[in-house]
Short mmCIF file of C-alpha atoms and ligand atoms in Angstrom, two decimals:
data_model
loop_
_atom_site.label_atom_id
_atom_site.label_comp_id
_atom_site.label_asym_id
_atom_site.label_seq_id
_atom_site.Cartn_x
_atom_site.Cartn_y
_atom_site.Cartn_z
CA MET A 1 0.00 0.00 0.00
CA PRO A 2 1.53 3.44 -0.89
CA GLU A 3 2.46 5.55 2.09
CA ALA A 4 1.70 9.14 3.09
CA ILE A 5 3.00 11.67 5.62
CA LEU A 6 1.06 14.53 7.20
CA THR A 7 2.94 17.60 8.46
CA LEU A 8 1.48 19.88 11.14
CA ASN A 9 2.51 23.36 12.22
CA ALA A 10 0.25 24.19 15.16
CA GLY A 11 -0.04 27.71 16.58
CA SER A 12 -2.45 29.48 18.91
CA SER A 13 -5.01 30.43 16.28
CA SER A 14 -4.14 28.18 13.34
CA ILE A 15 -2.83 24.74 12.36
CA LYS A 16 -1.14 24.60 8.97
CA PHE A 17 -0.81 21.21 7.35
CA ALA A 18 0.55 19.52 4.25
CA LEU A 19 -0.02 16.00 2.96
CA TYR A 20 2.63 14.10 1.01
CA GLU A 21 2.46 10.78 -0.81
CA CYS A 22 5.67 8.84 -0.49
CA PRO A 23 5.73 6.18 -3.22
CA ALA A 24 8.92 4.11 -3.10
CA GLY A 25 10.98 6.61 -1.14
CA ALA A 26 9.96 9.63 -3.29
CA ARG A 27 7.82 12.45 -1.93
CA ARG A 28 5.00 14.26 -3.68
CA LEU A 29 2.87 17.05 -2.20
CA VAL A 30 -0.83 16.30 -2.65
CA SER A 31 -2.48 18.95 -0.51
CA ARG A 32 -1.80 21.96 1.67
CA GLY A 33 -4.20 23.70 3.95
CA ALA A 34 -4.99 25.15 7.32
CA ILE A 35 -7.38 25.16 10.20
CA GLU A 36 -7.75 28.82 11.07
CA GLY A 37 -9.76 30.99 13.44
CA ILE A 38 -9.26 28.65 16.41
CA GLY A 39 -11.11 30.15 19.38
CA ALA A 40 -13.26 32.42 17.19
CA ALA A 41 -14.88 31.08 13.99
CA PRO A 42 -12.86 28.02 12.93
CA THR A 43 -12.43 27.10 9.27
CA PHE A 44 -10.78 24.08 7.65
CA THR A 45 -9.46 24.47 4.13
CA ALA A 46 -7.53 21.96 2.02
CA LEU A 47 -6.14 22.87 -1.39
CA ALA A 48 -4.74 20.71 -4.18
CA THR A 49 -1.33 21.70 -5.60
CA ASP A 50 -3.06 23.61 -8.44
CA GLY A 51 -5.08 25.64 -5.93
CA THR A 52 -8.34 23.70 -6.39
CA VAL A 53 -10.34 23.71 -3.15
CA LEU A 54 -10.65 20.13 -1.89
CA GLU A 55 -12.32 20.92 1.42
CA ASP A 56 -13.78 24.12 2.86
CA LYS A 57 -15.53 23.74 6.18
CA HIS A 58 -16.72 26.56 8.44
CA TRP A 59 -17.94 26.55 12.02
CA ALA A 60 -20.16 29.25 13.52
CA THR A 61 -18.62 32.27 15.25
CA GLY A 62 -18.03 31.55 18.91
CA THR A 63 -17.59 27.80 18.37
CA HIS A 64 -14.90 26.83 20.86
CA LEU A 65 -13.09 23.78 19.58
CA ASP A 66 -9.71 22.65 20.87
CA HIS A 67 -6.86 21.10 18.86
CA GLU A 68 -8.29 17.60 19.28
CA ASP A 69 -11.79 18.66 18.15
CA LEU A 70 -10.29 20.30 15.05
CA LEU A 71 -7.71 17.66 14.16
CA GLU A 72 -10.36 14.95 14.16
CA PRO A 73 -12.06 16.27 10.96
CA LEU A 74 -8.62 16.81 9.41
CA LEU A 75 -7.59 13.20 10.08
CA THR A 76 -10.96 11.95 8.81
CA TRP A 77 -10.52 14.02 5.62
CA VAL A 78 -6.93 12.79 5.18
CA THR A 79 -8.05 9.16 5.49
CA SER A 80 -10.89 9.60 3.01
CA HIS A 81 -8.72 11.59 0.60
CA LEU A 82 -5.92 9.05 0.65
CA GLY A 83 -8.21 6.15 -0.21
CA GLU A 84 -5.93 3.16 -0.58
CA GLU A 85 -2.95 4.96 0.84
CA ASN A 86 -1.76 4.62 4.33
CA LEU A 87 -0.92 7.53 6.63
CA VAL A 88 2.33 6.26 8.15
CA ALA A 89 3.45 9.24 10.24
CA VAL A 90 2.74 12.79 11.34
CA GLY A 91 5.65 15.24 11.39
CA HIS A 92 5.34 18.27 13.68
CA ARG A 93 7.08 21.60 13.64
CA ILE A 94 8.22 22.01 17.25
CA VAL A 95 9.57 25.45 17.95
CA HIS A 96 11.98 24.57 20.76
CA GLY A 97 14.27 21.58 21.14
CA GLY A 98 16.32 23.15 23.95
CA SER A 99 19.91 21.95 24.28
CA ASP A 100 19.08 18.24 24.01
CA PHE A 101 17.07 17.83 20.80
CA HIS A 102 19.13 18.59 17.73
CA SER A 103 17.71 16.19 15.18
CA PRO A 104 14.22 14.96 14.23
CA THR A 105 12.97 12.72 17.01
CA ARG A 106 10.25 10.08 17.19
CA ILE A 107 7.86 11.17 19.93
CA ASP A 108 7.11 8.84 22.84
CA ASP A 109 6.01 9.59 26.40
CA THR A 110 9.56 10.38 27.53
CA VAL A 111 10.16 12.79 24.63
CA LEU A 112 6.77 14.42 25.19
CA ALA A 113 7.59 14.99 28.86
CA ALA A 114 10.94 16.54 27.85
CA LEU A 115 9.21 18.83 25.33
CA GLU A 116 6.78 19.96 28.03
CA LYS A 117 9.72 20.93 30.25
CA LEU A 118 10.79 23.35 27.49
CA VAL A 119 7.49 25.28 27.58
CA PRO A 120 8.97 28.09 29.75
CA LEU A 121 11.54 28.71 26.98
CA ALA A 122 8.82 29.25 24.34
CA PRO A 123 5.59 29.88 26.25
CA LEU A 124 3.70 31.31 23.27
CA HIS A 125 4.48 28.51 20.78
CA GLN A 126 5.51 25.25 22.47
CA PRO A 127 2.16 24.62 24.27
CA HIS A 128 0.29 24.68 20.91
CA ASN A 129 2.85 22.40 19.24
CA ILE A 130 2.45 19.97 22.15
CA ALA A 131 -1.35 20.20 22.09
CA ALA A 132 -1.30 18.95 18.48
CA VAL A 133 1.01 16.05 19.40
CA LYS A 134 -1.29 15.05 22.26
CA ALA A 135 -4.40 15.38 20.08
CA ILE A 136 -2.99 13.07 17.39
CA GLY A 137 -1.83 10.65 20.11
CA SER A 138 -5.33 10.51 21.50
CA LEU A 139 -7.13 10.33 18.11
CA ARG A 140 -4.76 7.77 16.50
CA PRO A 141 -2.82 6.13 19.35
CA GLY A 142 -0.61 3.92 17.15
CA LEU A 143 0.31 6.54 14.55
CA PRO A 144 4.03 7.43 14.74
CA GLN A 145 4.80 11.12 15.34
CA VAL A 146 8.09 12.89 14.69
CA ALA A 147 9.23 16.20 16.21
CA CYS A 148 11.16 18.52 13.85
CA PHE A 149 12.75 21.41 15.70
CA ASP A 150 13.12 25.04 14.64
CA THR A 151 16.16 25.35 16.88
CA ALA A 152 17.98 22.24 15.60
CA PHE A 153 19.70 23.81 12.58
CA HIS A 154 21.47 26.25 14.92
CA HIS A 155 22.59 23.60 17.38
CA ASP A 156 26.18 23.59 16.14
CA MET A 157 26.63 27.37 16.16
CA PRO A 158 30.00 28.31 17.66
CA ALA A 159 29.70 28.53 21.45
CA VAL A 160 30.44 32.26 21.38
CA ALA A 161 27.31 32.84 19.26
CA THR A 162 25.15 31.03 21.83
CA ARG A 163 26.29 33.02 24.88
CA LEU A 164 24.47 35.83 26.64
CA ALA A 165 26.71 38.01 28.80
CA LEU A 166 24.84 37.16 31.97
CA PRO A 167 26.18 35.40 35.08
CA ARG A 168 27.05 31.79 34.13
CA ILE A 169 24.43 30.33 36.46
CA TYR A 170 21.68 31.44 34.05
CA ALA A 171 23.29 29.65 31.10
CA GLU A 172 23.21 26.49 33.18
CA GLU A 173 19.43 26.75 33.39
CA GLY A 174 19.15 27.24 29.62
CA VAL A 175 19.27 31.03 29.30
CA ARG A 176 21.38 31.16 26.12
CA ARG A 177 20.92 31.92 22.43
CA TYR A 178 19.23 29.13 20.44
CA GLY A 179 18.03 30.63 17.14
CA PHE A 180 14.81 29.80 15.27
CA HIS A 181 13.42 29.45 11.70
CA GLY A 182 15.86 26.55 11.36
CA LEU A 183 13.59 24.45 9.10
CA SER A 184 13.34 27.38 6.70
CA TYR A 185 17.12 27.96 6.62
CA GLU A 186 17.80 24.28 6.12
CA TYR A 187 15.43 24.28 3.14
CA LEU A 188 16.90 27.47 1.63
CA ILE A 189 20.52 26.32 1.85
CA ALA A 190 19.54 22.97 0.26
CA ARG A 191 17.96 24.87 -2.68
CA LEU A 192 21.08 27.05 -3.00
CA ARG A 193 23.17 23.86 -3.05
CA GLU A 194 21.09 22.61 -6.00
CA LEU A 195 21.67 25.90 -7.86
CA SER A 196 25.33 26.34 -6.94
CA PRO A 197 27.12 23.88 -4.65
CA GLY A 198 30.16 26.15 -4.44
CA LEU A 199 28.12 29.10 -3.21
CA ALA A 200 26.28 26.99 -0.65
CA ASP A 201 29.65 26.17 0.92
CA GLY A 202 30.61 29.86 0.94
CA ARG A 203 29.58 32.79 3.14
CA VAL A 204 25.78 33.03 2.93
CA ILE A 205 23.18 35.14 4.73
CA ALA A 206 19.54 34.08 4.41
CA ALA A 207 16.78 36.53 5.34
CA HIS A 208 13.50 34.93 6.40
CA LEU A 209 11.25 38.00 6.28
CA GLY A 210 7.70 37.02 7.24
CA ASN A 211 5.54 38.13 10.14
CA GLY A 212 8.35 36.63 12.19
CA ALA A 213 11.69 37.67 10.71
CA SER A 214 15.30 36.67 11.21
CA LEU A 215 18.66 36.32 9.47
CA CYS A 216 20.98 33.34 9.47
CA ALA A 217 24.69 33.47 8.62
CA MET A 218 25.92 30.19 7.16
CA ARG A 219 29.30 28.81 6.18
CA ASN A 220 29.70 25.36 4.61
CA GLY A 221 25.91 25.16 4.76
CA ARG A 222 25.85 25.37 8.57
CA SER A 223 24.51 28.05 10.87
CA ILE A 224 27.27 30.26 12.27
CA ASP A 225 25.03 32.87 13.88
CA THR A 226 21.45 34.10 13.68
CA THR A 227 19.51 37.14 14.82
CA MET A 228 16.84 35.44 16.94
CA GLY A 229 18.39 34.25 20.17
CA PHE A 230 16.94 33.06 23.45
CA SER A 231 13.47 33.85 22.18
CA THR A 232 11.77 34.70 18.90
CA LEU A 233 11.82 38.37 19.94
CA ASP A 234 15.46 39.17 19.21
CA GLY A 235 16.99 40.72 16.10
CA LEU A 236 14.96 42.21 13.27
CA VAL A 237 11.85 44.37 13.51
CA MET A 238 8.89 42.02 12.86
CA GLY A 239 5.16 42.30 12.22
CA THR A 240 4.26 42.75 15.90
CA ARG A 241 7.53 41.84 17.67
CA CYS A 242 10.11 44.42 18.69
CA GLY A 243 13.40 42.79 17.65
CA SER A 244 16.60 43.78 19.47
CA ILE A 245 15.88 46.11 22.35
CA ASP A 246 17.88 47.70 25.13
CA PRO A 247 17.01 45.64 28.25
CA GLY A 248 17.08 48.94 30.13
CA ALA A 249 13.91 49.93 28.27
CA LEU A 250 12.15 46.86 29.70
CA LEU A 251 13.25 47.74 33.21
CA TYR A 252 11.88 51.23 32.64
CA LEU A 253 8.52 49.89 31.44
CA GLN A 254 8.26 47.77 34.59
CA GLN A 255 9.60 50.30 37.08
CA ALA A 256 8.31 53.62 35.75
CA ASP A 257 5.19 52.54 33.88
CA GLY A 258 4.27 49.74 36.31
CA LEU A 259 3.89 47.07 33.63
CA ARG A 260 3.80 43.51 34.95
CA ALA A 261 5.58 40.62 33.21
CA ALA A 262 2.40 39.64 31.32
CA ASP A 263 1.94 43.24 30.11
CA VAL A 264 5.54 43.44 28.93
CA GLU A 265 5.09 40.12 27.11
CA ARG A 266 1.99 41.45 25.36
CA VAL A 267 3.72 44.66 24.32
CA LEU A 268 6.87 42.92 23.03
CA TYR A 269 5.18 40.06 21.15
CA HIS A 270 1.89 41.54 20.00
CA GLU A 271 1.96 45.35 20.02
CA SER A 272 5.42 46.26 18.76
CA GLY A 273 7.31 45.94 15.46
CA LEU A 274 5.72 47.30 12.28
CA LEU A 275 2.35 47.52 14.04
CA GLY A 276 3.70 49.41 17.05
CA VAL A 277 5.75 51.91 15.08
CA SER A 278 3.15 52.56 12.36
CA GLY A 279 0.11 52.42 14.63
CA ILE A 280 -1.64 51.12 11.51
CA SER A 281 -0.84 47.50 10.69
CA HIS A 282 1.61 44.64 11.03
CA ASP A 283 1.16 43.91 7.32
CA MET A 284 3.90 45.21 5.01
CA ARG A 285 1.48 45.43 2.06
CA ILE A 286 -0.83 47.78 3.96
CA LEU A 287 2.10 49.93 5.11
CA GLN A 288 3.56 50.15 1.60
CA ALA A 289 0.19 51.30 0.27
CA SER A 290 -0.22 53.92 3.00
CA GLU A 291 0.60 57.64 2.71
CA ASP A 292 0.83 57.97 6.49
CA PRO A 293 4.31 59.14 7.61
CA HIS A 294 4.23 56.64 10.50
CA ALA A 295 3.83 53.80 7.98
CA ARG A 296 6.89 55.10 6.14
CA GLU A 297 8.82 55.34 9.42
CA ALA A 298 7.98 51.73 10.25
CA ILE A 299 9.23 50.49 6.85
CA GLU A 300 12.35 52.65 7.18
CA LEU A 301 13.11 51.13 10.58
CA PHE A 302 12.48 47.61 9.24
CA VAL A 303 14.99 48.17 6.42
CA TYR A 304 17.49 50.00 8.67
CA ARG A 305 17.62 47.17 11.21
CA LEU A 306 17.82 44.59 8.46
CA VAL A 307 20.81 46.32 6.87
CA LYS A 308 22.46 46.77 10.27
CA HIS A 309 22.12 43.08 11.12
CA VAL A 310 23.31 41.95 7.67
CA GLY A 311 26.39 44.10 8.26
CA ALA A 312 26.98 42.49 11.66
CA LEU A 313 26.60 38.96 10.28
CA ALA A 314 28.80 39.74 7.25
CA SER A 315 31.48 40.73 9.79
CA VAL A 316 31.03 37.42 11.59
CA LEU A 317 31.41 35.60 8.26
CA GLY A 318 34.37 37.76 7.18
CA GLY A 319 32.58 38.84 3.98
CA LEU A 320 29.63 37.70 1.92
CA ASP A 321 29.17 35.52 -1.19
CA ALA A 322 25.38 35.19 -1.34
CA LEU A 323 22.30 36.82 0.15
CA ILE A 324 18.92 35.06 0.02
CA PHE A 325 15.58 36.84 0.49
CA SER A 326 12.66 34.64 1.53
CA ALA A 327 9.22 34.43 3.24
CA GLY A 328 6.32 36.85 2.61
CA ILE A 329 8.23 40.16 2.51
CA GLY A 330 11.48 38.70 1.16
CA GLU A 331 9.74 36.90 -1.71
CA HIS A 332 7.22 39.56 -2.66
CA SER A 333 8.44 43.05 -1.76
CA ALA A 334 10.72 44.31 -4.54
CA GLY A 335 10.77 47.68 -2.72
CA VAL A 336 12.22 46.28 0.50
CA ARG A 337 14.77 44.18 -1.42
CA ALA A 338 15.85 47.20 -3.51
CA ALA A 339 16.24 49.41 -0.42
CA VAL A 340 18.28 46.75 1.40
CA CYS A 341 20.53 46.05 -1.61
CA GLU A 342 21.12 49.75 -2.20
CA ARG A 343 22.36 50.25 1.35
CA LEU A 344 24.54 47.15 1.12
CA ALA A 345 26.35 48.38 -1.99
CA TRP A 346 29.49 48.76 0.17
CA LEU A 347 29.52 44.95 0.49
CA GLY A 348 29.67 44.71 -3.29
CA ILE A 349 25.97 44.02 -3.78
CA GLU A 350 24.62 45.28 -7.09
CA CYS A 351 20.93 44.69 -7.65
CA ASP A 352 19.52 44.19 -11.18
CA THR A 353 16.47 46.47 -10.99
CA ALA A 354 14.54 44.75 -13.78
CA ALA A 355 15.19 41.26 -12.36
CA ASN A 356 14.17 42.48 -8.91
CA THR A 357 10.93 44.01 -10.20
CA ARG A 358 10.13 40.74 -12.01
CA HIS A 359 10.87 38.79 -8.75
CA ASP A 360 13.41 36.66 -10.64
CA SER A 361 15.19 34.04 -8.59
CA LEU A 362 18.56 35.78 -9.19
CA ILE A 363 18.34 39.58 -8.74
CA SER A 364 22.03 40.58 -8.67
CA THR A 365 23.83 41.80 -11.80
CA SER A 366 26.50 39.65 -13.46
CA ARG A 367 29.11 42.12 -12.10
CA SER A 368 27.96 41.79 -8.50
CA PRO A 369 30.51 39.84 -6.43
CA VAL A 370 27.68 38.97 -4.02
CA ARG A 371 24.92 36.95 -5.65
CA VAL A 372 21.42 37.83 -4.45
CA PHE A 373 18.59 35.29 -4.65
CA VAL A 374 14.83 35.35 -4.08
CA MET A 375 13.51 31.96 -2.94
CA ALA A 376 10.23 30.58 -1.67
CA THR A 377 10.78 28.70 1.55
CA ASP A 378 9.03 25.42 2.35
CA GLU A 379 9.18 24.37 5.97
CA GLU A 380 6.54 21.67 5.38
CA ALA A 381 8.74 19.96 2.76
CA MET A 382 11.58 19.94 5.28
CA ILE A 383 9.34 18.45 7.99
CA ALA A 384 8.13 15.75 5.56
CA GLU A 385 11.71 14.93 4.56
CA HIS A 386 12.86 14.70 8.18
CA THR A 387 9.84 12.62 9.15
CA ALA A 388 10.37 10.17 6.28
CA ARG A 389 14.05 9.87 7.18
CA ALA A 390 13.33 9.38 10.88
CA MET A 391 10.82 6.63 10.00
CA SER A 392 13.20 4.85 7.63
CA THR A 393 16.07 5.05 10.15
CA LEU A 394 13.84 3.50 12.75
CA SER A 395 12.62 0.72 10.48
CA SER A 396 16.07 -0.18 9.07
P1 AMP B 401 4.66 35.26 6.01
O1 AMP B 401 4.72 35.27 7.53
O2 AMP B 401 5.84 34.58 5.39
O3 AMP B 401 3.35 34.77 5.48
O4 AMP B 401 4.79 36.79 5.55
C1 AMP B 401 3.83 37.75 5.93
C2 AMP B 401 4.35 39.14 5.55
O5 AMP B 401 4.63 39.14 4.14
C3 AMP B 401 3.33 40.25 5.79
O6 AMP B 401 3.98 41.39 6.35
C4 AMP B 401 2.84 40.56 4.42
O7 AMP B 401 2.42 41.89 4.31
C5 AMP B 401 4.10 40.34 3.60
N1 AMP B 401 3.77 40.22 2.19
C6 AMP B 401 3.10 39.24 1.55
N2 AMP B 401 2.95 39.55 0.24
C7 AMP B 401 3.53 40.76 0.05
C8 AMP B 401 3.71 41.64 -1.07
N3 AMP B 401 3.23 41.31 -2.26
N4 AMP B 401 4.38 42.80 -0.87
C9 AMP B 401 4.85 43.13 0.34
N5 AMP B 401 4.71 42.36 1.43
C10 AMP B 401 4.07 41.20 1.30
#
C-alpha cells in the first residue's frame, strides 16, 4: 500500500498542514491547507497543488473547539482523501528543542515529557505544538509522530554565538541563544546547493522576512550565527515583535510605567514591530500602500535594522558571497529588497532592478561579487523529509 505523511505546524489560532504521498521513497505534495480561526470562527481548508479547493468547512462564530476537536475532521478528511494509501506518520514543527534535541525525534512519552519541560523557553508557541502532538496521540494512538525542531539547525553554532553576557548560572538553566526558523534555513541552503554547490559552501546570509523575521549566517551550509536568540523576539523588527531592544527599556517599562511581566510580554510580542511603530498594521502590504508618515517610518526602521544586522553577520562571516531573500516580505516586496541592496552596496551588492521588479530568482547583476537570490521557503517539505528519514532510520 503506498504511504503518506502529514505535516502539522500548530499555533495558537491556526494549524497549517501539508499532505505528502511517499511512493517508493519519493515524496510528492498532494495537498496543503490550514485550520484557522481557532477560538473564534474556525475554518478548515484543504487545497490541491493547483489551488483547487478540496475541502472548505466553516464553524459558527463563537464555536470553541480545541486542537483535538479540530484535528479529528482533518484526520478523517486525510483518510478519506488518501483512499488506498496509508498515513504512516505525522511530522510536527516544534519550535523549541532546547539543548538536548538537535535532530528529528520520534515522539514517545519520555520525549513528550521533555518537550513539556521546554514550555517556559517558548511559552507562546511550544504549548500549541504539544497540544497537536497530544491530540494526534489521542485520536490515532498507534500513529508514529516525529518532532522537527526550529532550533535544531542552529545547534552547532559556535559557542560564542550562543552566549548571553549574563552570570554563568543562568546559562546552566538554559538562558542562552538558540536561534529559530531553522527548518526554513535548512530548506533554503539545500535549494542554493542545488543551484550552486560552491556558493552553498561559501559565506551566505539568508533573510526569512515574514511576520516573524530573522537572518541566518551560514558557512559550509551550517549556521554560524542568527539574529533570533533566546526567544523569537530578538533581532529584526517584525510584524508585531520588537526585535533587538535595550534591556534597560524593559526595566523602565516595569519600574516607571508599572507594567507587569504579562503586560511586557503582550507589548513585546503583539503590540510592537511594524504595528507598534506605524500604529496602523503589522502587514507590510498595507504599510507600503499607506501615505501615512508613520507607515513610512515603520518600513524605514524595518529596512534599517535589516541592513544593520546583515552588516553584523557579514562581519562574523568575514565577507559575503550570497544573500537570500525569503518568506512573505522577502519573496514579494521588490521595494524592501531594492532598499536593502542599495544600502549594502558597500559589500559589493549590485541589484539588477529589472530582475528584482520581475521577482526573478537571481536579482544581482552579473558584475555583482555577491549573488542575491529570491527563494520561496518550504518548511513543510523539510518536515516531511525529516519525518520520512526518521521513520526509515527507525525501520532499518
Ligand atoms: P509570512 O509570515 O511569510 O506569510 O509573511 C507575511 C508578511 O509578508 C506580511 O507582512 C505581508 O504583508 C508580507 N507580504 C506578503 N505579500 C507581500 C507583497 N506582495 N508585498 C509586500 N509584502 C508582502
